[in-house]
């Protein structure tokens, strides 16, 4: 069985001395009422042999409607409880969460009803301080915040 691979972009910006990261909330009925511990870095699966950075840029655009262009910083890979390996790159940038436009997925809903409905893959996005992001992010992705802070501190003169 092939291992599951995922790649994403952790967009960050500085507001005065405050570092903020852009996170997305998964769409669909399962995640509807979940908040703390449910948000994610915009990411998606890719196939073995595919360029993970290109996949990360593609997935960012699909989930947000925004391009993810420019120089990136590789962050250490994280492994989610499912075993999925997630490669993430940090990218400095800015966007307006109110302009987010996500692709859609189809799901039988309600379960066993035979009815198919479309839902956005991501239902919203928002900027968070690193402190707030620690509470919002899926627990397996919190290590990305520490890695980002370390890398950016090392780059500052």
Coordinates of C-alpha atoms in Angstrom, one line a residue:
X1 CA 0.0 0.0 0.0
X2 CA 1.6 3.3 -1.0
X3 CA 2.2 5.8 1.7
X4 CA 0.0 9.0 1.8
X5 CA 1.9 12.1 1.0
X6 CA 0.7 15.7 1.4
X7 CA 2.3 19.1 0.7
X8 CA 1.3 22.6 1.7
X9 CA 2.2 26.2 2.0
X10 CA 2.4 28.0 5.4
X11 CA 1.8 31.6 4.4
X12 CA 3.1 34.1 6.9
X13 CA 3.3 37.9 7.3
X14 CA 4.6 40.4 9.8
X15 CA 2.3 43.1 11.3
X16 CA 4.7 45.5 13.2
X17 CA 6.6 42.9 15.3
X18 CA 3.8 40.3 15.3
X19 CA 4.2 37.2 13.2
X20 CA 1.0 35.9 11.7
X21 CA 0.2 32.7 9.8
X22 CA -2.7 32.0 7.4
X23 CA -4.7 28.9 8.2
X24 CA -7.7 27.3 6.6
X25 CA -10.7 25.5 8.1
X26 CA -11.9 22.3 6.4
X27 CA -15.3 22.4 4.7
X28 CA -18.0 19.9 4.8
X29 CA -20.4 18.7 7.5
X30 CA -18.0 16.8 9.6
X31 CA -15.9 19.9 10.5
X32 CA -18.8 22.4 10.6
X33 CA -18.9 22.9 14.4
X34 CA -15.2 22.2 15.1
X35 CA -12.8 25.0 15.7
X36 CA -9.8 24.6 18.1
X37 CA -7.6 21.8 16.8
X38 CA -9.4 21.6 13.4
X39 CA -7.6 24.3 11.3
X40 CA -4.8 23.4 8.9
X41 CA -2.1 24.7 6.7
X42 CA -3.5 24.8 3.1
X43 CA -2.3 21.4 1.8
X44 CA -3.3 18.4 -0.2
X45 CA -2.2 15.0 -1.3
X46 CA 0.2 14.3 -4.2
X47 CA 1.5 11.1 -5.8
X48 CA 4.9 9.5 -5.3
X49 CA 7.2 10.9 -8.0
X50 CA 5.4 14.3 -8.2
X51 CA 7.3 17.4 -7.2
X52 CA 6.1 18.1 -3.7
X53 CA 6.7 21.9 -3.9
X54 CA 4.7 22.1 -7.1
X55 CA 1.9 20.1 -5.5
X56 CA 2.0 22.5 -2.5
X57 CA 1.6 25.5 -4.7
X58 CA -1.2 23.8 -6.7
X59 CA -3.0 22.8 -3.5
X60 CA -2.7 26.3 -2.0
X61 CA -4.4 27.7 -5.2
X62 CA -7.1 25.0 -5.2
X63 CA -8.0 25.6 -1.5
X64 CA -7.7 29.4 -1.4
X65 CA -8.0 30.7 -5.0
X66 CA -4.7 32.6 -4.5
X67 CA -1.4 31.8 -6.1
X68 CA 1.6 30.8 -3.9
X69 CA 4.5 32.3 -5.9
X70 CA 7.8 33.4 -4.6
X71 CA 10.8 32.1 -2.7
X72 CA 10.0 29.5 -0.1
X73 CA 11.6 28.1 3.0
X74 CA 11.4 24.3 3.6
X75 CA 10.1 23.3 7.0
X76 CA 10.7 19.9 8.6
X77 CA 8.2 17.2 7.5
X78 CA 5.4 16.4 10.0
X79 CA 3.6 13.0 10.3
X80 CA -0.1 13.1 11.1
X81 CA -1.7 10.4 13.3
X82 CA -3.0 8.6 10.1
X83 CA 0.7 8.2 9.0
X84 CA 0.3 10.7 6.3
X85 CA 3.6 12.5 5.7
X86 CA 3.2 16.3 5.2
X87 CA 5.9 18.5 3.5
X88 CA 5.4 22.2 4.1
X89 CA 7.1 25.3 2.8
X90 CA 6.9 28.7 4.4
X91 CA 6.1 31.6 2.1
X92 CA 5.9 35.3 3.0
X93 CA 2.9 37.0 1.6
X94 CA -0.5 38.6 2.3
X95 CA -4.0 37.9 1.2
X96 CA -7.6 38.9 2.1
X97 CA -9.4 35.9 3.7
X98 CA -12.7 37.4 2.6
X99 CA -11.6 36.7 -1.0
X100 CA -10.9 33.0 -0.4
X101 CA -12.4 30.8 -3.1
X102 CA -12.0 27.0 -2.6
X103 CA -12.6 24.1 -4.9
X104 CA -15.5 21.8 -4.2
X105 CA -15.9 18.1 -3.3
X106 CA -18.9 15.9 -3.5
X107 CA -20.2 13.8 -0.6
X108 CA -23.2 11.7 0.2
X109 CA -25.1 13.8 2.7
X110 CA -26.8 13.0 4.9
X111 CA -25.1 9.6 5.3
X112 CA -26.9 6.7 3.6
X113 CA -29.4 9.0 2.1
X114 CA -28.4 8.5 -1.5
X115 CA -28.2 12.3 -1.9
X116 CA -25.0 13.9 -3.2
X117 CA -24.0 17.4 -2.1
X118 CA -21.1 19.6 -3.0
X119 CA -19.1 21.3 -0.2
X120 CA -16.1 23.6 -0.4
X121 CA -12.8 21.8 0.5
X122 CA -12.1 24.9 2.7
X123 CA -14.9 26.9 4.2
X124 CA -12.8 29.8 5.5
X125 CA -9.4 31.1 6.1
X126 CA -7.9 33.5 8.7
X127 CA -4.7 35.1 10.0
X128 CA -3.6 34.1 13.4
X129 CA -0.7 35.0 15.7
X130 CA 1.5 32.1 16.5
X131 CA 0.0 31.8 20.0
X132 CA -3.6 31.7 18.6
X133 CA -2.5 29.3 15.8
X134 CA -1.3 26.8 18.3
X135 CA -4.8 26.4 19.5
X136 CA -6.4 26.4 16.1
X137 CA -4.1 24.0 14.2
X138 CA -4.4 20.2 14.0
X139 CA -2.1 19.0 16.8
X140 CA 0.3 17.2 14.4
X141 CA 0.9 20.5 12.5
X142 CA 1.8 22.7 15.6
X143 CA 5.5 21.7 15.2
X144 CA 5.4 23.8 11.9
X145 CA 4.9 26.9 13.9
X146 CA 8.0 26.3 16.0
X147 CA 10.0 25.5 12.9
X148 CA 8.9 28.7 11.2
X149 CA 9.7 30.8 14.3
X150 CA 13.2 29.2 14.5
X151 CA 14.0 29.7 10.8
X152 CA 12.8 33.3 10.8
X153 CA 14.7 34.2 14.0
X154 CA 17.9 32.8 12.4
X155 CA 17.3 34.9 9.2
X156 CA 16.9 38.1 11.2
X157 CA 20.1 40.2 11.6

